[in-house]
XYZ file of C-alpha atoms in Angstrom:
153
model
C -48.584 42.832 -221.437
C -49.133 46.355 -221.942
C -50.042 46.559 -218.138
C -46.735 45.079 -217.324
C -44.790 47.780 -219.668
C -46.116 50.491 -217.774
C -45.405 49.211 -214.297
C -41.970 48.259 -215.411
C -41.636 52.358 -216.767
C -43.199 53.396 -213.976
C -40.666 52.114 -211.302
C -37.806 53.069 -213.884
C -39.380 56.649 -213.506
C -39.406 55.962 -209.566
C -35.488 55.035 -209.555
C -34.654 57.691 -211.669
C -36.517 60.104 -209.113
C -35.112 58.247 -206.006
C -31.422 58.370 -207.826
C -31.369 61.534 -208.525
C -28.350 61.102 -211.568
C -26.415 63.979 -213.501
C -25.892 64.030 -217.063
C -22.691 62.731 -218.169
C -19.852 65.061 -217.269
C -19.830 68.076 -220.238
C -23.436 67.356 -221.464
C -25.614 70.060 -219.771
C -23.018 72.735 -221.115
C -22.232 71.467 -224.648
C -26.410 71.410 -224.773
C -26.560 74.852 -223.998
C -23.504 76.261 -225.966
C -25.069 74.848 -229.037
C -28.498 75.889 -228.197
C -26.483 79.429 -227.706
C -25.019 79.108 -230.743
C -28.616 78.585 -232.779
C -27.693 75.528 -233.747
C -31.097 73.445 -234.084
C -31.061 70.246 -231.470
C -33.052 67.386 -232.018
C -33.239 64.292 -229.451
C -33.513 60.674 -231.439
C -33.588 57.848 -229.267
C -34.721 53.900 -229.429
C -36.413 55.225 -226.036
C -39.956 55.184 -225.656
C -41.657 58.814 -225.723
C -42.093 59.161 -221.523
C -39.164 58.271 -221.469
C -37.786 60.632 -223.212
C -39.619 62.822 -222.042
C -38.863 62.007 -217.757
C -35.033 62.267 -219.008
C -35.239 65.816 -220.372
C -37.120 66.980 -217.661
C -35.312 65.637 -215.163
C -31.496 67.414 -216.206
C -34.026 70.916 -217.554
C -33.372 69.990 -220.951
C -36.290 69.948 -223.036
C -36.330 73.511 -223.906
C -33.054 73.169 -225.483
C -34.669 70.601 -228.200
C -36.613 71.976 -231.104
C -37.889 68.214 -231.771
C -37.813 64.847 -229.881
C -38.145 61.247 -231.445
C -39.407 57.833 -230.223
C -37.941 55.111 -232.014
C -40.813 53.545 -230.275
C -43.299 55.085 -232.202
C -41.818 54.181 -235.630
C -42.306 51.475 -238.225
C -38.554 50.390 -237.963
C -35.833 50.752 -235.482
C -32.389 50.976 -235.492
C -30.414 49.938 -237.277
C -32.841 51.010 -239.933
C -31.918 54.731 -240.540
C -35.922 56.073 -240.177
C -35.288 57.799 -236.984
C -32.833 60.073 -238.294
C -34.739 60.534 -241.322
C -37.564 61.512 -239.655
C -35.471 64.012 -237.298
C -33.658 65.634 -240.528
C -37.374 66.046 -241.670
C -38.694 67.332 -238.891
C -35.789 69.923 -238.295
C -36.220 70.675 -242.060
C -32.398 69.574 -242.465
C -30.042 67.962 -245.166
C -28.222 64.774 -243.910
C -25.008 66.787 -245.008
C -25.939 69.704 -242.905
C -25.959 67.632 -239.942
C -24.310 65.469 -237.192
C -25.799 62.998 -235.206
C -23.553 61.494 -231.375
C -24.146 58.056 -230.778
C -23.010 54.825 -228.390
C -24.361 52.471 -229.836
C -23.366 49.667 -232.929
C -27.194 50.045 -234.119
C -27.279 53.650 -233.927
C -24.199 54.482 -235.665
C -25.281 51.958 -238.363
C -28.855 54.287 -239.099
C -26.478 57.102 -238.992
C -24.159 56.034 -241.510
C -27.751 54.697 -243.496
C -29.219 58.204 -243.445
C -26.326 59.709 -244.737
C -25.410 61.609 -241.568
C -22.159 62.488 -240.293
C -21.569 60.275 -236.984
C -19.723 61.343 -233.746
C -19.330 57.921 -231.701
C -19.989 58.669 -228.161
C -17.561 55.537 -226.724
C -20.023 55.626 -223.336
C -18.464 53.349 -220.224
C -22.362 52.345 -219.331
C -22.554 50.330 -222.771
C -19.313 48.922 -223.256
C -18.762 46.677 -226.270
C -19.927 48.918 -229.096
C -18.192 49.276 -232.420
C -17.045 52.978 -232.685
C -15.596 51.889 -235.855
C -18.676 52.909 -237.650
C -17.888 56.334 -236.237
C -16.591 58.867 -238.585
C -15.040 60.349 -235.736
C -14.816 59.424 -231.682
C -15.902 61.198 -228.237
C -14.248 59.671 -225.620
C -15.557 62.266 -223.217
C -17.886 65.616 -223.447
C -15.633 67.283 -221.108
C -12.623 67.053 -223.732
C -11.334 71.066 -224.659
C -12.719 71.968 -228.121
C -15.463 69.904 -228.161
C -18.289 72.280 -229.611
C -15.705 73.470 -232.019
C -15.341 70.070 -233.321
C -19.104 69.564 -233.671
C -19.507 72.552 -235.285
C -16.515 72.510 -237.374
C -18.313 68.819 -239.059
């Protein structure tokens, strides 16, 4: 089994090389406006660690990211709220002092368990999700004001 995880990543890896995709439209730039504005950036995801790792890489992200964090390599995944509690204690960071972007149900369900203020991210590749959760909703990275409305949370 283990074999047959690897070959399965490694031809994701292979796709994503072949494929060549962008980040979602307003990403890259919201990345580094924060980054520009000190504000501390860390990457939880369900994802396992190469993969996080191959992503951030590929757009020329990971210096942007203080911190990353494998759900994979955790005791309990989302919805259980551990990855953002081990992100807030990693960044050395109150839940109230920060704000987590999500698209997905699970996700916004840890974030609401940790305590941490929740953008929904309503993402066209995973329809279906319940932005409800959300305390507030993205619809799209590229919208005017975004930053300010991150940073105003």
């Amino acid at each position: 089994v283990p074999e047959l995880c690897r070959l399965n990543l490694e031809a994701y890896f292979q796709v994503l090389d072949d494929a060549q995709p962008q980040p979602i439209e307003g990403v890259a730039s919201l990345i580094a406006n924060l980054y520009a504005e000190k504000v501390q950036l860390v990457l939880a995801s369900s994802s396992e660690r190469e993969s996080i790792e191959k992503v951030l890489g590929l757009f020329g992200f990971e210096k942007y990211f203080s911190h990353s964090v494998s759900g994979a390599e955790l005791t309990h995944s989302k919805p259980h709220p551990e990855i953002f509690q081990k992100a807030l204690r990693l960044s050395q960071t109150k839940p109230e002092e920060a704000v987590v972007i999500e698209d997905s149900t699970n996700g916004l369900k840890a974030a609401n368990a940790a305590g941490v203020y929740a953008f929904g991210y309503d993402n066209p590749n995973s329809p279906g999700q319940n932005m409800q959760l959300a305390d507030a909703v993205i619809r799209t990275f590229a919208q005017p004001g975004i930053m300010e409305l991150i940073l105003r949370k």
